[in-house]
Amino acid sequence: VRRRPSPKLVNVDSEPQEVDAVVGMVATRLLNQILDRNPRLPVIHVTDATPAFLTEAYGWALAEEDFKEERRLAARSSAIVYSSPEMAARASEDLGLPGLSPSYAPFGVNFEDLPQTCPQKPDPKRLNLLFVGVDWERKGGDIAVETLNRLREQGIDAHLIIVGRCPERHWTHPHITFSGFLSKNRPRDVTELSKLYRQAHLLLLPSRSDCTPMVLAEAMAHGTPVIATETGGVASLLGGGGTGQLMRPFASPSEWAAAIRTIISDVEVYRMMSDACFDRGQATISWDAWAGEIVSRARQVIESQDVAQSA
């Protein structure tokens, strides 16, 4: 980040000019190396979870050194910005740093071309449910399938589109479409995924555990309401503004089906939810909004350093 004429984000690899602060995106070891060489350089550490949460929620076998590196960086960073308030709230205890006061800013959606107006959804008489996830068990894929079955037993013409991973036992289900793994590094896949978000009436994410799953933001950017387990940073991503429904952990498929029936029972209410999703995606869950928050934090850090040096 350069100071004048106003803080500006630059890539120090492509623009090796003097900088006034460094912003690192999930770059713990690199930022520690930078601070080892220049302890006075303001560093803003941007991340999405603590090592303790990754171990607890994802079962990752992190080395003790990973915990030490994160704690060391947190103790000497000028600012720490998490992707959700839930992660920011637990950071002090997880890292053993009582005086830590991180802020948060949600990440943006990684699509080159997002809708500029809220997409018009197809007729809900044929209900399109979308599930996007690679870790089938942790993301609650079987819950999504059983929810589909409950809805159809209750006379609702529901269909489930699955992106990512789907066990072979579900491939022949007459009301499931498996679209395979779609990579955001391939333009054709991005176009297909965007099409699926546009056509979906609801995104289902029955995760057993999660941090800040960006599929929720991707869905909302396409005007698609979300029904998801309340875990990790999910609640803050939805924002509490009528963008979807939070489910208690380990809710049954029958409970998920009942929540879906409530959401789709009133066409006008559903349309308002779709609009609320799109508006939140435009105003809050975007890289422009994220960059604005980071530049604001960089300005505060630089100004605080200037005051300290002049004192």
Coordinates of C-alpha atoms in Angstrom, one line a residue:
V1 CA 0.0 0.0 0.0
R2 CA 1.4 3.4 -1.0
R3 CA 0.6 6.5 1.0
R4 CA 0.2 9.2 -1.5
P5 CA -1.9 10.7 -3.0
S6 CA -4.1 8.2 -1.2
P7 CA -3.6 4.6 0.0
K8 CA -3.6 2.3 -3.1
L9 CA -3.4 -1.4 -3.3
V10 CA -0.3 -2.5 -5.4
N11 CA 1.2 -5.9 -6.2
V12 CA 4.8 -5.8 -4.8
D13 CA 5.8 -8.5 -7.2
S14 CA 4.8 -6.6 -10.3
E15 CA 5.3 -3.1 -8.9
P16 CA 8.5 -3.4 -6.7
Q17 CA 8.3 0.2 -5.5
E18 CA 8.6 1.5 -2.0
V19 CA 5.5 0.8 0.0
D20 CA 4.1 2.1 3.2
A21 CA 2.2 -1.0 4.3
V22 CA 1.9 -4.7 3.2
V23 CA -1.4 -6.6 2.9
G24 CA -1.0 -10.3 3.0
M25 CA -3.9 -12.6 1.9
V26 CA -3.6 -15.8 4.0
A27 CA 0.2 -15.5 3.9
T28 CA 1.3 -16.2 7.4
R29 CA 4.8 -17.4 6.8
L30 CA 5.5 -14.8 4.1
L31 CA 4.4 -11.9 6.3
N32 CA 6.5 -13.3 9.2
Q33 CA 9.5 -13.3 6.8
I34 CA 8.8 -9.7 5.8
L35 CA 8.6 -8.6 9.4
D36 CA 11.8 -10.5 10.3
R37 CA 13.6 -8.3 7.7
N38 CA 11.8 -5.1 8.5
P39 CA 10.0 -5.1 11.9
R40 CA 8.9 -1.5 11.5
L41 CA 6.9 -2.1 8.3
P42 CA 3.1 -2.0 8.9
V43 CA 1.6 -5.3 8.0
I44 CA -2.1 -6.1 7.6
H45 CA -2.8 -9.8 7.9
V46 CA -5.9 -10.9 6.0
T47 CA -7.2 -14.4 6.7
D48 CA -10.4 -16.5 7.1
A49 CA -9.8 -18.8 10.1
T50 CA -7.5 -19.6 13.0
P51 CA -5.5 -22.8 13.1
A52 CA -7.6 -23.9 16.1
F53 CA -10.8 -23.6 14.0
L54 CA -9.3 -25.4 11.0
T55 CA -8.3 -28.3 13.3
E56 CA -11.7 -28.3 15.0
A57 CA -14.0 -27.9 12.0
Y58 CA -12.0 -29.5 9.2
G59 CA -10.0 -32.0 11.1
W60 CA -6.7 -30.7 9.6
A61 CA -3.6 -32.1 11.2
L62 CA -1.7 -28.9 11.6
A63 CA 1.8 -28.9 13.0
E64 CA 2.6 -27.1 16.2
E65 CA 4.8 -24.7 14.1
D66 CA 1.7 -23.6 12.2
F67 CA 0.1 -22.4 15.5
K68 CA 3.3 -20.7 16.6
E69 CA 3.7 -18.9 13.2
E70 CA 0.1 -17.6 13.3
R71 CA 0.4 -16.5 16.9
R72 CA 3.7 -14.7 16.2
L73 CA 2.3 -12.9 13.2
A74 CA -0.9 -11.9 15.1
A75 CA 1.2 -10.5 17.9
R76 CA 3.2 -8.1 15.7
S77 CA 0.8 -7.3 12.8
S78 CA -0.4 -3.7 12.6
A79 CA -3.9 -5.0 11.8
I80 CA -5.7 -8.4 11.4
V81 CA -8.8 -8.7 9.1
Y82 CA -10.8 -11.9 9.1
S83 CA -13.4 -12.8 6.6
S84 CA -16.2 -13.0 9.2
P85 CA -17.1 -11.5 12.6
E86 CA -17.4 -15.0 14.0
M87 CA -13.7 -15.7 13.2
A88 CA -12.7 -12.3 14.5
A89 CA -14.5 -12.9 17.8
R90 CA -12.7 -16.2 18.6
A91 CA -9.2 -15.1 17.4
S92 CA -8.1 -13.7 20.7
E93 CA -8.8 -16.9 22.7
D94 CA -7.7 -19.2 19.9
L95 CA -4.3 -17.5 19.6
G96 CA -3.8 -16.8 23.3
L97 CA -3.5 -13.1 22.8
P98 CA -6.0 -11.3 25.2
G99 CA -5.3 -7.8 23.7
L100 CA -6.0 -8.8 20.1
S101 CA -8.7 -6.7 18.4
P102 CA -9.1 -7.9 14.8
S103 CA -11.7 -6.5 12.4
Y104 CA -13.5 -8.3 9.5
A105 CA -14.4 -7.8 5.9
P106 CA -16.1 -10.5 3.8
F107 CA -14.2 -11.7 0.7
G108 CA -15.6 -11.0 -2.8
V109 CA -17.1 -13.4 -5.4
N110 CA -14.6 -14.8 -7.9
F111 CA -16.6 -14.4 -11.1
E112 CA -15.5 -12.2 -13.9
D113 CA -19.0 -11.3 -15.1
L114 CA -21.7 -11.1 -12.5
P115 CA -25.3 -10.1 -13.2
Q116 CA -25.9 -6.4 -13.2
T117 CA -29.6 -6.9 -12.4
C118 CA -31.3 -9.5 -10.4
P119 CA -31.9 -12.6 -12.6
Q120 CA -35.5 -13.6 -13.2
K121 CA -36.0 -17.0 -11.7
P122 CA -37.9 -19.7 -13.7
D123 CA -41.4 -20.8 -12.7
P124 CA -41.1 -22.3 -9.1
K125 CA -43.7 -25.0 -9.9
R126 CA -40.6 -27.0 -10.9
L127 CA -38.4 -26.3 -7.9
N128 CA -34.7 -26.2 -8.7
L129 CA -32.4 -26.9 -5.7
L130 CA -28.7 -26.5 -6.1
F131 CA -25.9 -28.1 -4.0
V132 CA -22.3 -27.0 -4.6
G133 CA -19.5 -28.8 -2.7
V134 CA -16.6 -31.2 -3.1
D135 CA -16.4 -32.6 0.5
W136 CA -19.6 -34.6 0.3
E137 CA -19.7 -35.7 3.9
R138 CA -18.7 -32.4 5.6
K139 CA -21.0 -30.4 3.3
G140 CA -24.0 -32.6 4.1
G141 CA -24.6 -33.9 0.6
D142 CA -26.7 -36.9 1.8
I143 CA -28.9 -34.4 3.8
A144 CA -29.5 -32.5 0.5
V145 CA -30.6 -35.7 -1.2
E146 CA -32.9 -36.8 1.6
T147 CA -34.4 -33.3 1.7
L148 CA -35.2 -33.7 -2.0
N149 CA -36.8 -37.1 -1.3
R150 CA -39.0 -35.6 1.5
L151 CA -40.2 -32.8 -0.8
R152 CA -41.1 -35.1 -3.6
E153 CA -43.0 -37.4 -1.1
Q154 CA -45.0 -34.3 -0.1
G155 CA -46.0 -33.6 -3.7
I156 CA -43.5 -30.9 -4.6
D157 CA -41.9 -31.2 -8.0
A158 CA -38.4 -30.7 -6.7
H159 CA -35.1 -31.4 -8.6
L160 CA -31.6 -31.3 -7.2
I161 CA -28.6 -30.1 -9.3
I162 CA -25.2 -31.2 -7.8
V163 CA -21.9 -29.5 -8.6
G164 CA -18.6 -30.8 -7.2
R165 CA -18.8 -34.4 -6.0
C166 CA -21.6 -36.9 -5.9
P167 CA -21.4 -40.5 -4.9
E168 CA -22.2 -43.0 -7.7
R169 CA -25.2 -44.3 -5.7
H170 CA -27.1 -41.0 -6.6
W171 CA -26.2 -40.8 -10.3
T172 CA -29.3 -42.7 -11.4
H173 CA -31.7 -40.8 -9.2
P174 CA -34.4 -39.6 -11.6
H175 CA -34.6 -36.1 -10.1
I176 CA -30.9 -35.4 -9.6
T177 CA -28.6 -33.9 -12.2
F178 CA -24.9 -34.2 -11.5
S179 CA -22.9 -31.5 -13.3
G180 CA -19.5 -32.7 -12.1
F181 CA -16.7 -30.5 -10.9
L182 CA -16.7 -27.0 -12.4
S183 CA -13.5 -25.0 -12.1
K184 CA -13.4 -21.2 -11.8
N185 CA -10.1 -21.4 -13.7
R186 CA -11.9 -22.5 -16.9
P187 CA -14.1 -19.8 -18.5
R188 CA -16.6 -22.4 -19.9
D189 CA -17.1 -23.9 -16.4
V190 CA -17.6 -20.4 -14.9
T191 CA -20.3 -19.7 -17.5
E192 CA -22.0 -23.0 -16.7
L193 CA -21.9 -22.5 -13.0
S194 CA -23.3 -19.0 -13.4
K195 CA -26.1 -20.4 -15.4
L196 CA -26.9 -22.9 -12.7
Y197 CA -27.0 -20.2 -10.0
R198 CA -29.3 -18.1 -12.2
Q199 CA -31.7 -21.0 -12.7
A200 CA -31.7 -22.3 -9.1
H201 CA -34.5 -21.2 -6.8
L202 CA -32.5 -22.1 -3.6
L203 CA -28.9 -23.1 -2.7
L204 CA -28.8 -25.9 -0.1
L205 CA -25.7 -26.1 2.1
P206 CA -26.3 -28.6 5.0
S207 CA -22.7 -28.4 6.2
R208 CA -21.6 -30.2 9.3
S209 CA -18.9 -27.6 9.8
D210 CA -17.7 -24.7 7.6
C211 CA -15.8 -21.4 7.8
T212 CA -17.1 -18.8 5.3
P213 CA -18.2 -20.8 2.3
M214 CA -18.1 -18.5 -0.7
V215 CA -20.7 -20.6 -2.6
L216 CA -23.3 -18.7 -0.4
A217 CA -21.9 -15.4 -1.7
E218 CA -21.9 -16.7 -5.3
A219 CA -25.5 -17.7 -5.0
M220 CA -26.6 -14.4 -3.5
A221 CA -24.8 -12.5 -6.3
H222 CA -27.1 -14.3 -8.7
G223 CA -30.2 -13.5 -6.7
T224 CA -30.5 -17.1 -5.3
P225 CA -31.7 -17.4 -1.6
V226 CA -29.8 -19.7 0.6
I227 CA -30.8 -22.3 3.2
A228 CA -27.7 -23.4 5.2
T229 CA -26.5 -24.8 8.5
E230 CA -25.7 -22.1 11.1
T231 CA -22.0 -22.9 11.5
G232 CA -18.7 -20.9 11.3
G233 CA -19.2 -17.6 9.4
V234 CA -22.4 -18.6 7.6
A235 CA -24.7 -16.3 9.5
S236 CA -22.6 -13.2 8.8
L237 CA -22.4 -14.0 5.1
L238 CA -26.2 -14.1 4.9
G239 CA -26.5 -10.9 6.8
G240 CA -29.8 -11.5 8.5
G241 CA -31.7 -9.4 5.9
G242 CA -34.1 -11.9 4.5
T243 CA -31.6 -13.6 2.2
G244 CA -32.3 -17.1 3.3
Q245 CA -32.8 -19.5 6.2
L246 CA -30.4 -20.7 8.9
M247 CA -30.8 -24.2 10.1
R248 CA -29.7 -25.6 13.4
P249 CA -26.7 -28.1 13.2
F250 CA -27.8 -31.6 12.5
A251 CA -31.4 -30.7 11.5
S252 CA -33.2 -33.6 9.9
P253 CA -34.1 -33.7 6.2
S254 CA -37.8 -33.3 7.2
E255 CA -36.9 -30.0 8.9
W256 CA -35.0 -28.9 5.9
A257 CA -37.9 -29.8 3.7
A258 CA -40.3 -27.9 5.9
A259 CA -38.1 -24.8 5.8
I260 CA -38.0 -25.0 2.0
R261 CA -41.8 -25.3 1.8
T262 CA -42.2 -22.2 3.9
I263 CA -39.7 -20.2 1.7
I264 CA -41.5 -21.1 -1.5
S265 CA -45.0 -20.9 -0.3
D266 CA -45.4 -17.1 -1.0
V267 CA -44.2 -16.1 -4.4
E268 CA -44.0 -12.4 -3.5
V269 CA -42.0 -13.1 -0.3
Y270 CA -39.6 -15.3 -2.3
R271 CA -39.1 -12.6 -4.9
M272 CA -38.2 -10.1 -2.1
M273 CA -35.7 -12.6 -0.7
S274 CA -34.1 -13.0 -4.2
D275 CA -33.8 -9.2 -4.5
A276 CA -32.3 -9.0 -1.0
C277 CA -29.7 -11.6 -1.9
F278 CA -28.8 -9.7 -5.0
D279 CA -28.6 -6.3 -3.2
R280 CA -26.3 -7.8 -0.5
G281 CA -24.1 -9.4 -3.1
Q282 CA -23.7 -6.0 -4.9
A283 CA -23.2 -3.9 -1.8
T284 CA -21.3 -6.0 0.7
I285 CA -20.0 -9.3 -0.6
S286 CA -17.9 -7.9 -3.4
W287 CA -14.2 -7.3 -4.0
D288 CA -14.8 -3.6 -4.4
A289 CA -16.4 -3.5 -0.9
W290 CA -13.5 -5.6 0.5
A291 CA -10.9 -3.4 -1.1
G292 CA -12.6 -0.3 0.4
E293 CA -12.4 -1.8 3.9
I294 CA -8.7 -2.8 3.5
V295 CA -7.7 0.6 2.2
S296 CA -9.5 2.2 5.1
R297 CA -7.6 -0.1 7.5
A298 CA -4.3 0.7 5.7
R299 CA -5.0 4.4 6.0
Q300 CA -5.6 4.1 9.8
V301 CA -2.4 2.0 10.2
I302 CA -0.2 4.4 8.3
E303 CA -1.7 7.5 10.1
S304 CA -1.1 5.8 13.5
Q305 CA 2.5 5.1 12.6
D306 CA 3.0 8.7 11.5
V307 CA 1.6 9.9 14.8
A308 CA 3.8 7.5 16.8
Q309 CA 7.0 8.6 14.9
S310 CA 6.2 12.3 15.4
A311 CA 5.5 12.0 19.1

